Amino acid sequence: MPVLYVVACGGRPAADLPAFVAAAQRDGWVVCVVATPDGLKFLDAGALQAQTGYPVRSRYKQPDEPDVLPPADAFVVAPATFNTVNKLAAGISDTLALGLLNEGIGLGRPVIAVPTPNVGLSNHPAFRASVRTLREWGVTVLFDPASVPPLDSDPATAPPPFPWPALTDALRALPR
């Protein structure tokens, strides 16, 4: 069975990973979760380990330690923060998550990223350039600037839902 690394960055949608992981498993993926340091704050690592059978990794291992995860065939970054999108497009590997994603891109593995910036960050020139760069490299970036709510929107209004269905569809469309 193919192996999917789900990379979780620091954002509220990371708390909803179990349902996405279950959907990917039903579709025949072996799922491993990797979190950025801030991503760990939003998810239940113990529950995800129980669900996947693999520990949630967030730090580089020591060179003499065995790798506890099987090699990845594909990657999903959900949610992908402004910081991670920009660092990934610059080739920065200062976290395990970014290092694995950069290796995946270099090896030609499919990568699907779902950024969730606010309107100010989504309009930042570096972010727009990073999205273009990642797409040029073959990364599927599920991002529609029109879906970002304005800064002056009513705080009582819920933000738009995270596009889990679109992400699931994009994952299903990957060749295996």
JSON list of C-alpha atoms in Angstrom, two decimals:
[
{"chain": "A", "resi": 1, "resn": "MET", "atom": "CA", "xyz": [0.00, 0.00, 0.00]},
{"chain": "A", "resi": 2, "resn": "PRO", "atom": "CA", "xyz": [1.28, 3.52, -0.77]},
{"chain": "A", "resi": 3, "resn": "VAL", "atom": "CA", "xyz": [2.47, 5.71, 2.10]},
{"chain": "A", "resi": 4, "resn": "LEU", "atom": "CA", "xyz": [1.11, 9.22, 2.64]},
{"chain": "A", "resi": 5, "resn": "TYR", "atom": "CA", "xyz": [2.81, 11.73, 4.93]},
{"chain": "A", "resi": 6, "resn": "VAL", "atom": "CA", "xyz": [0.29, 14.23, 6.27]},
{"chain": "A", "resi": 7, "resn": "VAL", "atom": "CA", "xyz": [2.17, 17.33, 7.41]},
{"chain": "A", "resi": 8, "resn": "ALA", "atom": "CA", "xyz": [0.27, 19.47, 9.91]},
{"chain": "A", "resi": 9, "resn": "CYS", "atom": "CA", "xyz": [1.25, 23.08, 10.51]},
{"chain": "A", "resi": 10, "resn": "GLY", "atom": "CA", "xyz": [0.05, 25.34, 13.31]},
{"chain": "A", "resi": 11, "resn": "GLY", "atom": "CA", "xyz": [-3.56, 26.11, 12.55]},
{"chain": "A", "resi": 12, "resn": "ARG", "atom": "CA", "xyz": [-6.98, 25.19, 13.83]},
{"chain": "A", "resi": 13, "resn": "PRO", "atom": "CA", "xyz": [-7.76, 22.79, 10.95]},
{"chain": "A", "resi": 14, "resn": "ALA", "atom": "CA", "xyz": [-5.00, 20.48, 12.23]},
{"chain": "A", "resi": 15, "resn": "ALA", "atom": "CA", "xyz": [-7.41, 19.45, 15.00]},
{"chain": "A", "resi": 16, "resn": "ASP", "atom": "CA", "xyz": [-9.63, 17.92, 12.31]},
{"chain": "A", "resi": 17, "resn": "LEU", "atom": "CA", "xyz": [-6.95, 15.60, 10.90]},
{"chain": "A", "resi": 18, "resn": "PRO", "atom": "CA", "xyz": [-8.42, 12.33, 12.26]},
{"chain": "A", "resi": 19, "resn": "ALA", "atom": "CA", "xyz": [-11.35, 12.40, 9.83]},
{"chain": "A", "resi": 20, "resn": "PHE", "atom": "CA", "xyz": [-9.05, 13.12, 6.87]},
{"chain": "A", "resi": 21, "resn": "VAL", "atom": "CA", "xyz": [-6.64, 10.39, 7.99]},
{"chain": "A", "resi": 22, "resn": "ALA", "atom": "CA", "xyz": [-9.54, 7.93, 8.18]},
{"chain": "A", "resi": 23, "resn": "ALA", "atom": "CA", "xyz": [-10.67, 8.88, 4.65]},
{"chain": "A", "resi": 24, "resn": "ALA", "atom": "CA", "xyz": [-7.14, 8.40, 3.29]},
{"chain": "A", "resi": 25, "resn": "GLN", "atom": "CA", "xyz": [-6.87, 5.04, 5.03]},
{"chain": "A", "resi": 26, "resn": "ARG", "atom": "CA", "xyz": [-10.20, 3.93, 3.52]},
{"chain": "A", "resi": 27, "resn": "ASP", "atom": "CA", "xyz": [-8.78, 4.90, 0.13]},
{"chain": "A", "resi": 28, "resn": "GLY", "atom": "CA", "xyz": [-5.84, 2.53, 0.65]},
{"chain": "A", "resi": 29, "resn": "TRP", "atom": "CA", "xyz": [-3.13, 4.81, 2.04]},
{"chain": "A", "resi": 30, "resn": "VAL", "atom": "CA", "xyz": [-0.82, 3.99, 4.92]},
{"chain": "A", "resi": 31, "resn": "VAL", "atom": "CA", "xyz": [-0.82, 7.35, 6.73]},
{"chain": "A", "resi": 32, "resn": "CYS", "atom": "CA", "xyz": [1.97, 8.86, 8.81]},
{"chain": "A", "resi": 33, "resn": "VAL", "atom": "CA", "xyz": [1.57, 12.27, 10.46]},
{"chain": "A", "resi": 34, "resn": "VAL", "atom": "CA", "xyz": [4.43, 14.76, 10.71]},
{"chain": "A", "resi": 35, "resn": "ALA", "atom": "CA", "xyz": [3.85, 18.05, 12.53]},
{"chain": "A", "resi": 36, "resn": "THR", "atom": "CA", "xyz": [5.67, 21.32, 12.67]},
{"chain": "A", "resi": 37, "resn": "PRO", "atom": "CA", "xyz": [6.51, 22.39, 16.23]},
{"chain": "A", "resi": 38, "resn": "ASP", "atom": "CA", "xyz": [3.47, 24.70, 16.24]},
{"chain": "A", "resi": 39, "resn": "GLY", "atom": "CA", "xyz": [1.35, 22.07, 14.52]},
{"chain": "A", "resi": 40, "resn": "LEU", "atom": "CA", "xyz": [1.74, 19.86, 17.59]},
{"chain": "A", "resi": 41, "resn": "LYS", "atom": "CA", "xyz": [-0.23, 22.42, 19.60]},
{"chain": "A", "resi": 42, "resn": "PHE", "atom": "CA", "xyz": [-3.35, 21.80, 17.52]},
{"chain": "A", "resi": 43, "resn": "LEU", "atom": "CA", "xyz": [-3.53, 18.02, 17.33]},
{"chain": "A", "resi": 44, "resn": "ASP", "atom": "CA", "xyz": [-3.79, 14.99, 19.58]},
{"chain": "A", "resi": 45, "resn": "ALA", "atom": "CA", "xyz": [-0.57, 13.12, 18.81]},
{"chain": "A", "resi": 46, "resn": "GLY", "atom": "CA", "xyz": [-1.55, 10.12, 20.93]},
{"chain": "A", "resi": 47, "resn": "ALA", "atom": "CA", "xyz": [-4.88, 9.68, 19.17]},
{"chain": "A", "resi": 48, "resn": "LEU", "atom": "CA", "xyz": [-3.24, 10.02, 15.74]},
{"chain": "A", "resi": 49, "resn": "GLN", "atom": "CA", "xyz": [-0.59, 7.46, 16.70]},
{"chain": "A", "resi": 50, "resn": "ALA", "atom": "CA", "xyz": [-3.33, 5.05, 17.77]},
{"chain": "A", "resi": 51, "resn": "GLN", "atom": "CA", "xyz": [-5.19, 5.70, 14.51]},
{"chain": "A", "resi": 52, "resn": "THR", "atom": "CA", "xyz": [-2.19, 5.33, 12.18]},
{"chain": "A", "resi": 53, "resn": "GLY", "atom": "CA", "xyz": [0.03, 2.92, 14.08]},
{"chain": "A", "resi": 54, "resn": "TYR", "atom": "CA", "xyz": [2.95, 5.34, 13.75]},
{"chain": "A", "resi": 55, "resn": "PRO", "atom": "CA", "xyz": [4.21, 8.04, 16.12]},
{"chain": "A", "resi": 56, "resn": "VAL", "atom": "CA", "xyz": [3.63, 11.65, 15.14]},
{"chain": "A", "resi": 57, "resn": "ARG", "atom": "CA", "xyz": [7.08, 12.98, 14.30]},
{"chain": "A", "resi": 58, "resn": "SER", "atom": "CA", "xyz": [8.09, 16.60, 14.67]},
{"chain": "A", "resi": 59, "resn": "ARG", "atom": "CA", "xyz": [11.86, 16.54, 15.18]},
{"chain": "A", "resi": 60, "resn": "TYR", "atom": "CA", "xyz": [14.79, 15.17, 13.29]},
{"chain": "A", "resi": 61, "resn": "LYS", "atom": "CA", "xyz": [16.05, 11.86, 14.64]},
{"chain": "A", "resi": 62, "resn": "GLN", "atom": "CA", "xyz": [19.66, 11.26, 15.65]},
{"chain": "A", "resi": 63, "resn": "PRO", "atom": "CA", "xyz": [21.80, 9.77, 12.85]},
{"chain": "A", "resi": 64, "resn": "ASP", "atom": "CA", "xyz": [22.22, 6.49, 14.74]},
{"chain": "A", "resi": 65, "resn": "GLU", "atom": "CA", "xyz": [18.47, 6.09, 15.41]},
{"chain": "A", "resi": 66, "resn": "PRO", "atom": "CA", "xyz": [16.35, 3.96, 13.07]},
{"chain": "A", "resi": 67, "resn": "ASP", "atom": "CA", "xyz": [13.60, 5.70, 11.15]},
{"chain": "A", "resi": 68, "resn": "VAL", "atom": "CA", "xyz": [10.21, 4.79, 12.59]},
{"chain": "A", "resi": 69, "resn": "LEU", "atom": "CA", "xyz": [8.25, 5.83, 9.49]},
{"chain": "A", "resi": 70, "resn": "PRO", "atom": "CA", "xyz": [8.20, 4.06, 6.12]},
{"chain": "A", "resi": 71, "resn": "PRO", "atom": "CA", "xyz": [9.33, 6.17, 3.12]},
{"chain": "A", "resi": 72, "resn": "ALA", "atom": "CA", "xyz": [6.64, 8.45, 1.71]},
{"chain": "A", "resi": 73, "resn": "ASP", "atom": "CA", "xyz": [5.06, 8.02, -1.71]},
{"chain": "A", "resi": 74, "resn": "ALA", "atom": "CA", "xyz": [3.11, 11.30, -1.45]},
{"chain": "A", "resi": 75, "resn": "PHE", "atom": "CA", "xyz": [2.65, 14.29, 0.86]},
{"chain": "A", "resi": 76, "resn": "VAL", "atom": "CA", "xyz": [-0.23, 16.45, 2.02]},
{"chain": "A", "resi": 77, "resn": "VAL", "atom": "CA", "xyz": [0.33, 19.71, 3.92]},
{"chain": "A", "resi": 78, "resn": "ALA", "atom": "CA", "xyz": [-2.88, 20.57, 5.76]},
{"chain": "A", "resi": 79, "resn": "PRO", "atom": "CA", "xyz": [-3.11, 23.20, 6.98]},
{"chain": "A", "resi": 80, "resn": "ALA", "atom": "CA", "xyz": [-0.13, 24.90, 5.33]},
{"chain": "A", "resi": 81, "resn": "THR", "atom": "CA", "xyz": [0.77, 28.14, 7.08]},
{"chain": "A", "resi": 82, "resn": "PHE", "atom": "CA", "xyz": [2.09, 31.33, 5.48]},
{"chain": "A", "resi": 83, "resn": "ASN", "atom": "CA", "xyz": [5.45, 30.58, 7.09]},
{"chain": "A", "resi": 84, "resn": "THR", "atom": "CA", "xyz": [5.65, 27.01, 5.78]},
{"chain": "A", "resi": 85, "resn": "VAL", "atom": "CA", "xyz": [4.57, 27.95, 2.24]},
{"chain": "A", "resi": 86, "resn": "ASN", "atom": "CA", "xyz": [7.23, 30.66, 2.02]},
{"chain": "A", "resi": 87, "resn": "LYS", "atom": "CA", "xyz": [9.99, 28.53, 3.55]},
{"chain": "A", "resi": 88, "resn": "LEU", "atom": "CA", "xyz": [9.14, 25.57, 1.33]},
{"chain": "A", "resi": 89, "resn": "ALA", "atom": "CA", "xyz": [9.32, 27.73, -1.81]},
{"chain": "A", "resi": 90, "resn": "ALA", "atom": "CA", "xyz": [12.71, 29.01, -0.64]},
{"chain": "A", "resi": 91, "resn": "GLY", "atom": "CA", "xyz": [14.02, 25.47, -0.04]},
{"chain": "A", "resi": 92, "resn": "ILE", "atom": "CA", "xyz": [14.46, 26.01, 3.70]},
{"chain": "A", "resi": 93, "resn": "SER", "atom": "CA", "xyz": [14.58, 22.82, 5.77]},
{"chain": "A", "resi": 94, "resn": "ASP", "atom": "CA", "xyz": [14.78, 24.10, 9.35]},
{"chain": "A", "resi": 95, "resn": "THR", "atom": "CA", "xyz": [12.15, 21.66, 10.64]},
{"chain": "A", "resi": 96, "resn": "LEU", "atom": "CA", "xyz": [11.60, 17.97, 10.02]},
{"chain": "A", "resi": 97, "resn": "ALA", "atom": "CA", "xyz": [8.36, 18.76, 8.19]},
{"chain": "A", "resi": 98, "resn": "LEU", "atom": "CA", "xyz": [10.08, 21.14, 5.76]},
{"chain": "A", "resi": 99, "resn": "GLY", "atom": "CA", "xyz": [13.03, 18.79, 5.30]},
{"chain": "A", "resi": 100, "resn": "LEU", "atom": "CA", "xyz": [10.76, 15.91, 4.34]},
{"chain": "A", "resi": 101, "resn": "LEU", "atom": "CA", "xyz": [8.70, 18.10, 2.01]},
{"chain": "A", "resi": 102, "resn": "ASN", "atom": "CA", "xyz": [11.81, 19.48, 0.30]},
{"chain": "A", "resi": 103, "resn": "GLU", "atom": "CA", "xyz": [13.15, 15.95, -0.17]},
{"chain": "A", "resi": 104, "resn": "GLY", "atom": "CA", "xyz": [9.77, 14.88, -1.55]},
{"chain": "A", "resi": 105, "resn": "ILE", "atom": "CA", "xyz": [9.77, 17.70, -4.09]},
{"chain": "A", "resi": 106, "resn": "GLY", "atom": "CA", "xyz": [13.36, 16.87, -5.06]},
{"chain": "A", "resi": 107, "resn": "LEU", "atom": "CA", "xyz": [12.43, 13.21, -5.55]},
{"chain": "A", "resi": 108, "resn": "GLY", "atom": "CA", "xyz": [9.39, 14.09, -7.66]},
{"chain": "A", "resi": 109, "resn": "ARG", "atom": "CA", "xyz": [6.85, 12.83, -5.14]},
{"chain": "A", "resi": 110, "resn": "PRO", "atom": "CA", "xyz": [3.36, 14.31, -5.35]},
{"chain": "A", "resi": 111, "resn": "VAL", "atom": "CA", "xyz": [2.76, 17.11, -2.84]},
{"chain": "A", "resi": 112, "resn": "ILE", "atom": "CA", "xyz": [-0.61, 18.73, -2.13]},
{"chain": "A", "resi": 113, "resn": "ALA", "atom": "CA", "xyz": [-0.61, 21.88, 0.02]},
{"chain": "A", "resi": 114, "resn": "VAL", "atom": "CA", "xyz": [-3.63, 23.67, 1.46]},
{"chain": "A", "resi": 115, "resn": "PRO", "atom": "CA", "xyz": [-2.65, 27.15, 2.70]},
{"chain": "A", "resi": 116, "resn": "THR", "atom": "CA", "xyz": [-4.92, 28.97, 5.14]},
{"chain": "A", "resi": 117, "resn": "PRO", "atom": "CA", "xyz": [-3.62, 32.56, 5.45]},
{"chain": "A", "resi": 118, "resn": "ASN", "atom": "CA", "xyz": [-5.69, 35.54, 6.48]},
{"chain": "A", "resi": 119, "resn": "VAL", "atom": "CA", "xyz": [-6.39, 38.21, 3.85]},
{"chain": "A", "resi": 120, "resn": "GLY", "atom": "CA", "xyz": [-3.37, 40.32, 4.76]},
{"chain": "A", "resi": 121, "resn": "LEU", "atom": "CA", "xyz": [-0.97, 37.41, 4.48]},
{"chain": "A", "resi": 122, "resn": "SER", "atom": "CA", "xyz": [-2.69, 36.01, 1.39]},
{"chain": "A", "resi": 123, "resn": "ASN", "atom": "CA", "xyz": [-2.06, 39.31, -0.40]},
{"chain": "A", "resi": 124, "resn": "HIS", "atom": "CA", "xyz": [1.59, 39.52, 0.64]},
{"chain": "A", "resi": 125, "resn": "PRO", "atom": "CA", "xyz": [3.86, 39.51, -2.42]},
{"chain": "A", "resi": 126, "resn": "ALA", "atom": "CA", "xyz": [6.13, 36.81, -0.97]},
{"chain": "A", "resi": 127, "resn": "PHE", "atom": "CA", "xyz": [3.19, 34.47, -0.39]},
{"chain": "A", "resi": 128, "resn": "ARG", "atom": "CA", "xyz": [1.81, 34.97, -3.90]},
{"chain": "A", "resi": 129, "resn": "ALA", "atom": "CA", "xyz": [5.28, 34.37, -5.37]},
{"chain": "A", "resi": 130, "resn": "SER", "atom": "CA", "xyz": [5.73, 31.26, -3.21]},
{"chain": "A", "resi": 131, "resn": "VAL", "atom": "CA", "xyz": [2.41, 29.80, -4.36]},
{"chain": "A", "resi": 132, "resn": "ARG", "atom": "CA", "xyz": [3.44, 30.41, -7.99]},
{"chain": "A", "resi": 133, "resn": "THR", "atom": "CA", "xyz": [6.85, 28.83, -7.39]},
{"chain": "A", "resi": 134, "resn": "LEU", "atom": "CA", "xyz": [5.41, 25.74, -5.73]},
{"chain": "A", "resi": 135, "resn": "ARG", "atom": "CA", "xyz": [2.91, 25.29, -8.56]},
{"chain": "A", "resi": 136, "resn": "GLU", "atom": "CA", "xyz": [5.72, 25.64, -11.12]},
{"chain": "A", "resi": 137, "resn": "TRP", "atom": "CA", "xyz": [7.53, 22.84, -9.27]},
{"chain": "A", "resi": 138, "resn": "GLY", "atom": "CA", "xyz": [4.51, 20.58, -9.61]},
{"chain": "A", "resi": 139, "resn": "VAL", "atom": "CA", "xyz": [3.08, 21.05, -6.12]},
{"chain": "A", "resi": 140, "resn": "THR", "atom": "CA", "xyz": [-0.72, 21.05, -6.12]},
{"chain": "A", "resi": 141, "resn": "VAL", "atom": "CA", "xyz": [-1.66, 24.16, -4.11]},
{"chain": "A", "resi": 142, "resn": "LEU", "atom": "CA", "xyz": [-5.34, 24.25, -3.19]},
{"chain": "A", "resi": 143, "resn": "PHE", "atom": "CA", "xyz": [-5.75, 27.97, -2.62]},
{"chain": "A", "resi": 144, "resn": "ASP", "atom": "CA", "xyz": [-8.35, 30.42, -3.90]},
{"chain": "A", "resi": 145, "resn": "PRO", "atom": "CA", "xyz": [-7.68, 34.03, -2.85]},
{"chain": "A", "resi": 146, "resn": "ALA", "atom": "CA", "xyz": [-11.39, 34.80, -3.26]},
{"chain": "A", "resi": 147, "resn": "SER", "atom": "CA", "xyz": [-12.22, 32.41, -0.42]},
{"chain": "A", "resi": 148, "resn": "VAL", "atom": "CA", "xyz": [-10.22, 34.37, 2.19]},
{"chain": "A", "resi": 149, "resn": "PRO", "atom": "CA", "xyz": [-12.56, 36.47, 4.38]},
{"chain": "A", "resi": 150, "resn": "PRO", "atom": "CA", "xyz": [-11.78, 40.20, 4.67]},
{"chain": "A", "resi": 151, "resn": "LEU", "atom": "CA", "xyz": [-10.11, 41.46, 7.84]},
{"chain": "A", "resi": 152, "resn": "ASP", "atom": "CA", "xyz": [-13.15, 43.56, 8.71]},
{"chain": "A", "resi": 153, "resn": "SER", "atom": "CA", "xyz": [-15.53, 40.59, 8.60]},
{"chain": "A", "resi": 154, "resn": "ASP", "atom": "CA", "xyz": [-17.79, 40.04, 11.59]},
{"chain": "A", "resi": 155, "resn": "PRO", "atom": "CA", "xyz": [-15.79, 38.12, 14.22]},
{"chain": "A", "resi": 156, "resn": "ALA", "atom": "CA", "xyz": [-18.95, 36.21, 15.15]},
{"chain": "A", "resi": 157, "resn": "THR", "atom": "CA", "xyz": [-19.07, 34.84, 11.61]},
{"chain": "A", "resi": 158, "resn": "ALA", "atom": "CA", "xyz": [-17.31, 31.54, 11.24]},
{"chain": "A", "resi": 159, "resn": "PRO", "atom": "CA", "xyz": [-14.42, 31.43, 8.79]},
{"chain": "A", "resi": 160, "resn": "PRO", "atom": "CA", "xyz": [-15.00, 29.45, 5.62]},
{"chain": "A", "resi": 161, "resn": "PRO", "atom": "CA", "xyz": [-14.70, 25.72, 6.22]},
{"chain": "A", "resi": 162, "resn": "PHE", "atom": "CA", "xyz": [-11.36, 24.10, 5.54]},
{"chain": "A", "resi": 163, "resn": "PRO", "atom": "CA", "xyz": [-11.54, 22.41, 2.10]},
{"chain": "A", "resi": 164, "resn": "TRP", "atom": "CA", "xyz": [-11.22, 18.80, 3.32]},
{"chain": "A", "resi": 165, "resn": "PRO", "atom": "CA", "xyz": [-13.48, 17.51, 0.49]},
{"chain": "A", "resi": 166, "resn": "ALA", "atom": "CA", "xyz": [-11.34, 19.21, -2.18]},
{"chain": "A", "resi": 167, "resn": "LEU", "atom": "CA", "xyz": [-8.20, 17.84, -0.54]},
{"chain": "A", "resi": 168, "resn": "THR", "atom": "CA", "xyz": [-9.65, 14.34, -0.45]},
{"chain": "A", "resi": 169, "resn": "ASP", "atom": "CA", "xyz": [-10.57, 14.63, -4.14]},
{"chain": "A", "resi": 170, "resn": "ALA", "atom": "CA", "xyz": [-7.05, 15.85, -5.03]},
{"chain": "A", "resi": 171, "resn": "LEU", "atom": "CA", "xyz": [-5.53, 12.95, -3.12]},
{"chain": "A", "resi": 172, "resn": "ARG", "atom": "CA", "xyz": [-7.79, 10.48, -4.92]},
{"chain": "A", "resi": 173, "resn": "ALA", "atom": "CA", "xyz": [-6.67, 11.95, -8.25]},
{"chain": "A", "resi": 174, "resn": "LEU", "atom": "CA", "xyz": [-3.00, 11.15, -7.60]},
{"chain": "A", "resi": 175, "resn": "PRO", "atom": "CA", "xyz": [-1.50, 8.33, -9.63]},
{"chain": "A", "resi": 176, "resn": "ARG", "atom": "CA", "xyz": [-0.39, 5.38, -7.53]}
]
